[in-house]
Amino acid sequence: MGTKIRQENPDACISCNICLTACPVAKASRLYRGPKLNGPALTRMRKLVDDDDAVVKYCSNCKNCDRVCPSGTSISAFNMKARYEYFKHHEHDPADLILSNNENMGKLMTSIPFVSATCANLGMKVAGKIGVLGKMGLGNEAPLPSYATMNFATRFKLYKQPSCTTKVLFFPGCYVNYNAPDVGMALVEILNRNNIEVIVDKRLSCCGSPILSTGYLDKVEKHAVSNVKVLAEYAKQGIDIVTTCTTCSLFLKQEYEELFNIKEVEDYKDHVWDTSEYLMMRNAKGMLVKSFGTIKKNVAYHTACHLKVQGFGRPSLDLLKFVPGVEVEDLQAGCCGLSGVYGYKKETAPIGRVIGTTLREKLTASEADVGLSECNICRLQMENGTGKKAIHPLMLLRDSYRKRADG
């Protein structure tokens, strides 16, 4: 494990332009001048003069620039810090407030199981059709995620786990908590079958990704400080931390340290795992339970940008090789374009749609029954107009375990 060492000095950038060739936004729109100029170059300039350029809003924070940078410059972090500085002198639109508050909105929308979420989802559909969302700065290029009728925290409390010697802490994040609790429950069931007990700590909050994307860097720092303290507690006890979201794991291991220089991240980051990565690690030690039943399904896999940048391969594909009957097509489609909240803002949604064209076209043309990706937002883009459903790889793994158990 471990992440690439990042350079916090803008002068580490050697102006080679490789980041420009890797940037999906720069390829899709001339409105954005590219990661290097918007990041390290203007960071140096801002030390001398005030820069008041709205172009800082066009970075999607996909981090492909960081992934290819030969000098390890934290290009995306410079971009995000520049966005924060811009909004110190400019007002946020209502869309920023809505999109940055998925956790608080989720708590409200799932507060009454089966009632509040149903009303909220219907309300969003009506608001979209009559143009209210557009007036608030939200685009219509992709459907907004719906809220679950019962959130993950409630479902987890109702679930009876076996007592196991090995325990892990699950970081669900706001999306699994309020939009996709099925993914979280699949993780619990899979780990239980592998003789692992799952812990959920209510002190953990959203990793901060949607908040960062909308320019509220100071609010992200509060989440970071709080989460780091909790995660370090578990790591000191030798308890590993698992996630189902590649963006969450990236934030916990890398973004907090890059953005805020929080040294305590070092205390736990080697204990943070993507769930598939964690299971493959156990497989290498001969500890993976392989009682998999046959699943006759063709799936089309999309590699999320925030998975690529972490550099630990594609463990979900390795895991699925153990499942009889599953045929996997690798879409190799680049960035999905939604990039967290990027594809939902009226200003950037058209760019996000252009970026995601390759993914949608490839999935539409594929003979696969269903799309597959670890990233919550990538799955939404995969479903956007393709007529196909997209699921987390863990859902297939859970179904395979169940099929074998049912005989």
XYZ file of C-alpha atoms in Angstrom:
407
model
C 0.000 0.000 0.000
C 1.053 3.633 0.319
C 0.555 6.594 -1.995
C 2.878 8.519 -4.262
C 4.744 11.330 -2.494
C 3.155 14.651 -3.465
C 4.984 17.951 -3.845
C 3.319 20.927 -2.115
C 5.683 23.442 -3.728
C 4.298 24.872 -7.017
C 7.878 25.249 -8.252
C 8.070 21.442 -8.379
C 6.039 21.738 -11.584
C 8.434 21.568 -14.555
C 5.831 22.875 -17.064
C 5.987 19.738 -19.198
C 2.261 19.899 -20.113
C 1.641 16.173 -19.618
C -1.172 17.114 -17.219
C -2.882 18.996 -20.054
C -2.900 15.890 -22.246
C -4.474 13.868 -19.419
C -7.119 16.434 -18.431
C -10.627 15.413 -19.587
C -11.993 18.931 -19.014
C -9.386 20.584 -21.222
C -10.202 18.083 -23.978
C -13.929 18.743 -23.700
C -13.977 22.531 -23.380
C -11.906 25.554 -24.327
C -13.237 27.368 -21.275
C -10.600 25.659 -19.119
C -6.964 26.523 -19.696
C -5.695 23.331 -18.099
C -4.374 21.971 -14.781
C -0.841 23.399 -14.973
C -1.852 27.008 -15.664
C -4.826 26.976 -13.317
C -2.821 25.206 -10.589
C 0.932 25.607 -10.036
C 1.468 28.508 -12.497
C -1.271 30.721 -11.088
C -0.359 29.723 -7.538
C 3.023 31.360 -8.134
C 1.347 34.375 -9.702
C -1.104 34.811 -6.848
C 1.820 35.374 -4.502
C 2.511 38.559 -6.429
C -0.897 39.797 -7.637
C -4.582 39.191 -6.994
C -6.108 36.781 -9.471
C -9.860 36.985 -9.914
C -10.484 34.456 -12.658
C -13.669 32.350 -12.669
C -11.871 29.632 -14.663
C -10.947 28.037 -11.327
C -14.482 26.615 -11.266
C -13.842 24.356 -14.256
C -11.480 21.824 -12.643
C -13.411 18.613 -11.879
C -10.834 17.311 -9.355
C -10.643 13.989 -11.215
C -6.905 14.005 -10.315
C -5.722 12.610 -13.642
C -3.199 15.467 -13.652
C -1.729 14.224 -10.370
C -1.619 10.667 -11.674
C 0.560 11.519 -14.680
C 2.739 14.291 -13.220
C 6.396 13.143 -13.380
C 7.428 15.441 -10.522
C 4.572 14.424 -8.216
C 3.157 17.950 -8.023
C -0.161 18.236 -6.173
C -1.779 19.961 -9.131
C -5.384 19.235 -8.190
C -4.798 20.497 -4.640
C -3.533 23.817 -6.019
C -6.672 24.015 -8.142
C -8.966 23.339 -5.198
C -7.186 25.904 -3.018
C -7.501 28.466 -5.812
C -11.242 27.802 -5.978
C -11.533 28.436 -2.255
C -9.670 31.748 -2.605
C -11.990 32.754 -5.454
C -15.103 32.195 -3.344
C -13.744 34.360 -0.567
C -14.661 37.285 -2.825
C -17.582 35.851 -4.801
C -20.969 34.505 -3.792
C -21.854 30.849 -4.119
C -24.961 30.023 -6.100
C -27.763 27.930 -4.514
C -26.516 24.824 -6.331
C -23.277 24.911 -4.313
C -25.211 24.943 -1.071
C -27.418 22.027 -2.150
C -24.699 19.837 -3.658
C -22.202 20.377 -0.835
C -24.713 19.283 1.786
C -25.522 15.734 0.683
C -24.903 14.456 4.197
C -27.240 16.931 5.901
C -29.806 16.562 3.123
C -29.537 12.786 3.446
C -30.166 12.864 7.178
C -33.273 14.959 6.583
C -34.554 12.986 3.596
C -34.206 9.597 5.318
C -35.264 10.691 8.801
C -38.613 8.903 8.535
C -38.090 5.489 6.869
C -40.179 4.898 3.708
C -41.869 8.312 3.993
C -39.414 11.203 3.837
C -37.269 9.732 1.039
C -40.301 8.869 -1.096
C -41.598 12.427 -0.797
C -38.140 13.896 -1.452
C -37.546 11.816 -4.568
C -40.945 12.735 -5.970
C -40.336 16.393 -5.133
C -37.012 16.409 -6.987
C -38.619 14.924 -10.096
C -41.380 17.529 -10.073
C -38.915 20.361 -9.401
C -36.802 19.209 -12.333
C -39.733 19.088 -14.726
C -41.068 22.551 -13.876
C -37.613 24.183 -14.009
C -37.098 24.953 -10.328
C -33.783 23.083 -10.144
C -32.483 24.968 -13.167
C -33.214 28.295 -11.509
C -31.153 27.135 -8.545
C -28.122 26.486 -10.752
C -28.546 22.742 -11.275
C -28.164 21.201 -14.716
C -30.375 18.559 -16.330
C -27.700 16.566 -18.174
C -27.821 13.772 -15.587
C -30.515 12.649 -13.126
C -29.849 13.450 -9.484
C -29.333 10.428 -7.215
C -32.410 9.349 -5.294
C -32.522 8.866 -1.536
C -32.968 5.437 0.029
C -36.196 4.662 1.847
C -34.127 3.503 4.839
C -30.575 4.733 5.420
C -27.591 2.483 6.019
C -27.198 3.375 9.707
C -30.750 2.213 10.433
C -30.393 -0.976 8.399
C -27.061 -1.775 10.042
C -28.582 -1.502 13.513
C -31.282 -3.986 12.543
C -28.790 -6.490 11.116
C -27.575 -9.323 13.353
C -23.852 -9.959 12.859
C -21.916 -12.970 14.103
C -19.247 -12.234 16.704
C -15.828 -12.530 15.038
C -12.259 -12.200 16.277
C -11.260 -10.100 13.256
C -12.950 -6.711 13.105
C -12.816 -3.847 10.623
C -14.120 -0.293 10.728
C -16.368 0.591 7.785
C -16.289 4.155 6.465
C -19.609 4.300 4.565
C -19.516 7.926 3.424
C -22.617 10.014 2.773
C -23.613 8.318 -0.489
C -23.782 4.786 0.893
C -25.381 6.103 4.059
C -28.266 7.878 2.350
C -28.395 6.915 -1.323
C -27.025 3.377 -1.681
C -27.302 1.487 1.637
C -27.551 -1.804 -0.299
C -23.851 -1.478 -1.108
C -22.990 -1.047 2.566
C -25.118 -4.025 3.572
C -23.488 -6.134 0.833
C -20.102 -5.287 2.346
C -21.283 -6.359 5.806
C -22.658 -9.655 4.499
C -19.511 -10.423 2.480
C -17.151 -9.681 5.351
C -19.279 -11.695 7.779
C -19.001 -14.683 5.418
C -15.240 -14.198 5.662
C -15.392 -14.319 9.465
C -14.949 -10.559 9.843
C -17.150 -8.380 12.030
C -17.948 -4.857 10.836
C -17.818 -1.808 13.092
C -19.553 1.478 12.228
C -18.669 4.585 14.235
C -21.327 7.312 14.213
C -18.656 9.972 14.819
C -17.460 9.593 11.206
C -18.838 12.108 8.725
C -18.732 12.691 4.959
C -15.173 12.527 3.602
C -15.655 16.043 2.212
C -15.530 15.463 -1.532
C -18.779 17.266 -2.480
C -17.888 20.085 -0.104
C -14.436 20.506 -1.642
C -15.790 20.477 -5.194
C -18.072 23.398 -4.392
C -15.287 25.506 -2.921
C -15.874 25.236 0.835
C -12.339 24.236 1.759
C -12.676 25.462 5.355
C -15.651 23.156 5.921
C -13.744 20.209 4.453
C -10.976 20.816 6.977
C -13.436 20.424 9.847
C -14.525 17.059 8.444
C -10.897 16.074 7.943
C -9.795 16.894 11.493
C -12.770 15.046 12.979
C -12.434 11.957 10.766
C -8.656 11.709 11.168
C -8.986 11.603 14.943
C -11.462 8.694 14.804
C -9.565 6.736 12.153
C -6.288 7.050 14.043
C -7.957 5.608 17.158
C -8.876 2.409 15.318
C -5.554 2.092 13.505
C -3.717 2.264 16.828
C -5.774 -0.748 17.938
C -4.671 -2.616 14.805
C -8.150 -2.414 13.264
C -8.243 -1.953 9.505
C -10.554 0.565 7.816
C -12.512 -0.366 4.685
C -14.489 1.689 2.187
C -16.681 0.907 -0.805
C -16.058 4.264 -2.495
C -12.799 5.087 -4.264
C -13.270 8.804 -3.630
C -13.688 8.247 0.104
C -10.553 6.116 0.346
C -8.595 8.690 -1.666
C -9.670 11.490 0.658
C -8.830 9.550 3.796
C -5.385 8.464 2.585
C -4.244 11.417 0.497
C -6.457 14.500 0.190
C -6.470 15.371 3.891
C -2.682 15.371 3.973
C -2.319 17.277 0.697
C -4.877 19.961 1.426
C -4.310 20.544 5.134
C -0.916 19.023 5.934
C -2.481 16.832 8.630
C 0.428 14.632 9.660
C -1.770 12.280 11.702
C -2.950 10.772 8.401
C 0.330 8.844 8.498
C -0.898 7.100 11.649
C -3.692 5.283 9.837
C -3.412 5.536 6.037
C -1.711 2.147 5.662
C -4.763 0.659 7.407
C -7.236 2.086 4.835
C -8.397 -0.346 2.161
C -10.866 -0.484 -0.663
C -12.986 -3.518 0.224
C -11.995 -5.513 -2.866
C -8.359 -4.643 -2.216
C -8.774 -5.836 1.376
C -10.311 -9.133 0.290
C -7.541 -9.740 -2.250
C -4.981 -9.059 0.471
C -6.651 -11.771 2.554
C -6.681 -14.045 -0.470
C -2.896 -13.667 -0.753
C -2.720 -14.956 2.828
C -5.022 -17.878 2.057
C -7.854 -16.366 4.103
C -10.499 -15.579 1.460
C -13.612 -17.756 1.666
C -14.256 -18.911 -1.908
C -17.648 -20.557 -1.565
C -18.953 -18.796 -4.674
C -22.015 -19.885 -6.622
C -22.386 -19.503 -10.376
C -23.668 -16.135 -11.641
C -24.494 -16.164 -15.354
C -23.965 -12.523 -16.194
C -22.059 -10.387 -18.666
C -20.807 -7.164 -17.067
C -19.055 -4.079 -18.425
C -16.488 -2.615 -16.022
C -15.546 1.070 -15.768
C -12.361 2.126 -13.945
C -12.966 5.244 -11.854
C -10.407 8.070 -11.977
C -10.080 8.064 -8.190
C -9.234 4.376 -8.319
C -6.518 4.870 -10.930
C -4.773 7.605 -8.975
C -4.380 5.365 -5.916
C -2.277 2.929 -7.907
C -3.308 -0.397 -6.367
C -4.684 -1.916 -9.544
C -8.257 -3.102 -10.055
C -8.857 -5.621 -7.300
C -12.569 -5.982 -8.056
C -11.701 -7.561 -11.399
C -9.308 -9.927 -9.647
C -12.036 -10.911 -7.182
C -14.624 -11.548 -9.877
C -12.314 -14.108 -11.494
C -13.266 -16.388 -8.605
C -16.995 -16.136 -9.452
C -18.092 -18.828 -11.929
C -20.133 -17.624 -14.900
C -19.263 -13.912 -14.786
C -17.906 -12.493 -18.052
C -16.264 -9.074 -17.735
C -15.767 -6.532 -20.509
C -13.304 -3.728 -19.773
C -14.825 -0.520 -21.191
C -11.605 1.565 -21.010
C -13.698 4.701 -21.416
C -11.748 7.373 -19.514
C -13.390 9.797 -17.078
C -17.151 9.504 -16.526
C -17.557 13.293 -16.479
C -19.900 13.586 -13.498
C -16.920 13.876 -11.143
C -18.859 14.221 -7.935
C -20.956 17.385 -8.157
C -19.291 18.672 -11.357
C -21.810 17.085 -13.712
C -24.768 18.468 -11.776
C -23.939 22.169 -11.784
C -25.598 24.087 -14.614
C -22.306 25.804 -15.422
C -20.233 22.638 -15.796
C -22.838 19.942 -16.498
C -22.576 20.348 -20.315
C -18.810 19.770 -20.075
C -19.380 16.723 -17.892
C -21.799 15.314 -20.434
C -19.250 15.689 -23.241
C -16.565 14.005 -21.122
C -18.894 11.094 -20.332
C -19.935 10.496 -23.952
C -17.369 7.742 -24.536
C -18.432 5.832 -21.432
C -22.132 6.029 -22.261
C -21.625 5.077 -25.897
C -19.412 2.118 -25.053
C -21.832 0.808 -22.439
C -24.800 1.269 -24.786
C -23.012 -0.664 -27.534
C -21.820 -3.369 -25.158
C -23.535 -6.751 -25.000
C -23.164 -6.652 -21.220
C -26.251 -7.066 -19.069
C -25.117 -4.515 -16.524
C -22.438 -1.882 -15.868
C -19.952 -2.214 -13.030
C -17.907 0.354 -11.087
C -16.778 1.001 -7.518
C -17.495 4.725 -7.857
C -21.006 5.793 -6.860
C -21.086 8.743 -9.239
C -19.590 6.800 -12.155
C -22.469 4.348 -11.860
C -24.969 7.191 -12.184
C -23.304 8.328 -15.394
C -23.292 4.750 -16.688
C -27.065 4.627 -16.244
C -27.564 8.081 -17.751
C -29.443 7.413 -20.970
C -27.903 3.991 -21.661
C -30.925 1.934 -20.660
C -28.665 -0.255 -18.524
C -28.303 -0.578 -14.789
C -24.919 -0.128 -13.106
C -23.986 -1.794 -9.829
C -21.082 -2.004 -7.397
C -18.885 -5.131 -7.847
C -19.675 -6.147 -4.274
C -23.295 -6.725 -5.259
C -22.200 -9.508 -7.638
C -19.928 -10.992 -4.999
C -22.731 -11.001 -2.431
C -25.142 -12.655 -4.890
C -22.550 -15.322 -5.649
C -22.065 -16.112 -1.961
C -25.843 -16.315 -1.508
C -26.283 -18.611 -4.497
C -23.732 -21.093 -3.164
C -25.304 -20.945 0.303
C -28.783 -21.602 -1.119
C -27.446 -24.654 -2.944
